[in-house]
Amino acid sequence: MDTILVINAGSSDLRFHIYSVEGEGRLRQRLNGRMDGIGRCPRLRANKTGGGPLANRAYPVEAVPDVAAAMDIVGAWLRDELHIHSIAVGHRIIHGGAEHDRPIVIDQEVLACLERLTTLAPFDLPHNLAPIRSILANFPAVLQVACFDTAFHRTHAAVIDHYAIPPASRIPVYVVPSDENLMIARHALTLLMNGSSREPS
């Protein structure tokens, strides 16, 4: 079964969703989970969609000191215990700057560009990028797609971005859609089907 993995990484947790790819490009959520307490009291929790729990495990703090380590543990659990080898990974990224107004396939050049934007969202963006680095290092052939909060509403009028904000402080605002994980999975599947030749992890 082909699947899409969606990752949403923050400073203290890493949330993930697995969607199966069904006929005519339809997606069905199969499970969701999170590694929370990263660097403090790490715990992996996961549930089947509409079903029971799949995992509820505590880890020593030294085993999960950061988001990259959490990604490694979650990825190994998905592959080794659930035998899930996703054909693409979609990432929620808080800020894409002025350059990124739509989902994009991630390579080293894109990653370097995003790293230069960390001053725009210093409490979130470095953590968003940590899983990307981990997957690029360990599974470079897997297609990864960045979906930006700042791109979801780039078609609205400029006054919405600028109202009541001094000119020197103007940066794009963002609004997160209610079903962001499914949207990210759809973008990843679309870019995969449009000619990217990556292999599953």
XYZ file of C-alpha atoms in Angstrom:
201
model
C 0.000 0.000 0.000
C 1.405 3.398 -1.007
C 1.336 5.986 1.737
C 2.108 9.670 2.307
C 3.677 10.771 5.592
C 2.804 14.267 6.876
C 5.096 15.861 9.462
C 4.422 18.892 11.656
C 7.403 19.531 13.921
C 7.555 22.050 16.752
C 9.989 22.866 19.513
C 8.775 20.165 21.910
C 6.764 17.761 19.788
C 6.613 16.101 16.393
C 3.175 15.263 15.030
C 2.692 12.847 12.159
C -0.102 11.435 10.000
C -0.136 8.574 7.529
C -2.448 8.676 4.499
C -2.958 5.748 2.153
C -3.115 6.499 -1.574
C -6.214 4.917 -3.061
C -7.814 4.802 -6.484
C -7.817 7.981 -8.586
C -5.454 9.708 -6.194
C -7.816 9.640 -3.214
C -6.259 9.802 0.244
C -7.463 8.115 3.418
C -5.972 8.828 6.824
C -4.739 5.605 8.415
C -3.092 6.759 11.624
C -1.916 9.760 13.538
C 0.538 10.236 16.339
C 3.039 12.433 18.076
C 6.314 12.350 19.900
C 5.879 14.892 22.659
C 8.021 16.004 25.572
C 11.108 16.169 23.356
C 14.169 16.951 25.463
C 12.173 16.629 28.716
C 10.005 13.510 29.033
C 9.674 11.997 25.540
C 6.678 9.837 24.764
C 5.484 8.321 21.482
C 1.717 8.065 21.135
C -0.130 6.861 18.042
C -3.626 5.717 17.119
C -5.323 4.125 14.177
C -7.830 6.426 12.529
C -11.179 5.411 13.987
C -9.514 2.653 15.967
C -7.472 1.874 19.008
C -4.001 2.849 20.169
C -0.905 1.649 18.328
C 1.759 2.981 20.687
C 2.203 4.680 24.041
C 5.894 4.523 24.910
C 8.154 6.579 27.127
C 11.808 7.133 26.240
C 14.759 8.331 28.308
C 15.456 12.004 27.763
C 18.915 11.294 26.341
C 17.342 9.138 23.591
C 15.213 12.027 22.281
C 17.132 15.254 22.936
C 15.797 17.081 19.867
C 13.399 16.977 16.938
C 15.874 15.201 14.643
C 16.183 12.328 17.121
C 12.382 12.196 17.423
C 12.111 11.934 13.639
C 14.603 9.056 13.614
C 12.638 7.148 16.269
C 9.245 7.775 14.661
C 10.587 6.809 11.231
C 12.130 3.580 12.556
C 8.882 2.692 14.362
C 6.826 3.234 11.204
C 9.215 1.218 9.040
C 10.240 -1.601 11.376
C 7.052 -2.275 13.305
C 4.240 -1.133 11.017
C 6.120 -1.827 7.749
C 5.168 1.582 6.371
C 7.473 2.868 3.638
C 6.012 6.148 2.481
C 6.426 7.247 -1.127
C 6.517 10.937 -0.140
C 6.715 13.154 2.930
C 4.880 16.454 3.283
C 6.087 19.014 5.834
C 4.237 21.916 7.379
C 6.664 24.857 7.317
C 5.679 28.002 9.152
C 7.396 30.521 6.867
C 8.443 30.460 3.233
C 9.375 34.111 2.900
C 8.530 36.077 -0.212
C 10.077 33.439 -2.491
C 7.759 30.522 -1.747
C 4.093 30.998 -2.536
C 3.217 27.348 -3.233
C 4.268 23.826 -2.208
C 7.717 22.885 -3.447
C 9.859 19.756 -3.687
C 12.708 20.027 -1.193
C 16.327 19.638 -2.215
C 19.542 20.972 -0.709
C 19.105 24.328 -2.461
C 15.573 24.796 -1.111
C 16.683 23.734 2.363
C 19.534 26.267 2.310
C 17.089 29.000 1.269
C 14.743 28.125 4.125
C 17.586 28.076 6.621
C 18.312 31.692 5.714
C 14.750 32.593 6.777
C 15.025 31.330 10.348
C 15.224 34.865 11.740
C 11.619 35.392 10.557
C 10.370 32.561 12.788
C 13.235 31.629 15.137
C 11.065 29.658 17.556
C 9.477 27.451 14.887
C 11.343 27.283 11.597
C 14.523 25.559 12.878
C 12.334 22.791 14.324
C 10.287 22.559 11.102
C 13.498 21.955 9.163
C 15.055 19.335 11.480
C 13.005 16.369 10.132
C 13.800 17.439 6.569
C 17.536 17.288 7.290
C 17.145 13.896 8.954
C 15.267 12.397 6.000
C 17.619 13.968 3.440
C 20.593 12.477 5.289
C 19.133 8.994 5.753
C 16.765 8.610 2.772
C 17.866 11.075 0.088
C 15.754 9.382 -2.608
C 12.456 10.011 -0.786
C 10.436 12.911 -2.190
C 9.892 15.637 0.402
C 7.498 18.541 -0.086
C 7.357 21.791 1.881
C 3.938 23.391 2.390
C 4.100 26.890 3.813
C 1.685 28.541 6.219
C 2.541 31.833 4.543
C 1.461 30.479 1.135
C -2.032 29.276 2.017
C -3.546 32.755 1.690
C -1.194 34.583 -0.656
C -4.087 35.409 -2.999
C -5.796 37.792 -0.592
C -5.592 41.565 -0.968
C -2.372 43.278 0.073
C -4.274 45.412 2.588
C -4.826 42.295 4.712
C -1.069 41.840 5.017
C -0.383 45.481 5.693
C -3.277 46.935 7.666
C -2.144 48.632 10.898
C 1.438 47.390 10.496
C 4.294 49.905 10.123
C 5.941 49.589 6.676
C 9.301 48.508 8.116
C 7.634 45.601 9.960
C 5.605 44.167 7.112
C 5.993 40.440 6.514
C 3.342 38.063 5.145
C 0.725 36.901 7.637
C -0.526 33.339 7.638
C -3.754 31.545 8.338
C -3.721 27.783 8.799
C -6.546 25.858 7.085
C -8.686 23.586 9.239
C -7.639 20.360 7.468
C -3.997 21.225 6.948
C -2.656 17.659 7.180
C -4.844 16.353 4.366
C -3.987 19.422 2.283
C -0.268 18.794 2.795
C -0.675 15.123 1.851
C -2.525 16.137 -1.333
C 0.219 18.572 -2.317
C 2.878 15.905 -1.743
C 0.955 13.360 -3.825
C 0.367 15.883 -6.627
C 4.056 16.775 -6.883
C 4.971 13.090 -6.768
C 2.542 12.242 -9.580
C 3.794 15.162 -11.672
C 7.038 13.462 -12.532
C 9.286 13.216 -9.499
C 11.124 9.893 -9.569
C 11.918 9.312 -5.899
C 11.783 5.918 -4.222
C 10.011 4.998 -0.964
C 11.985 4.890 2.288
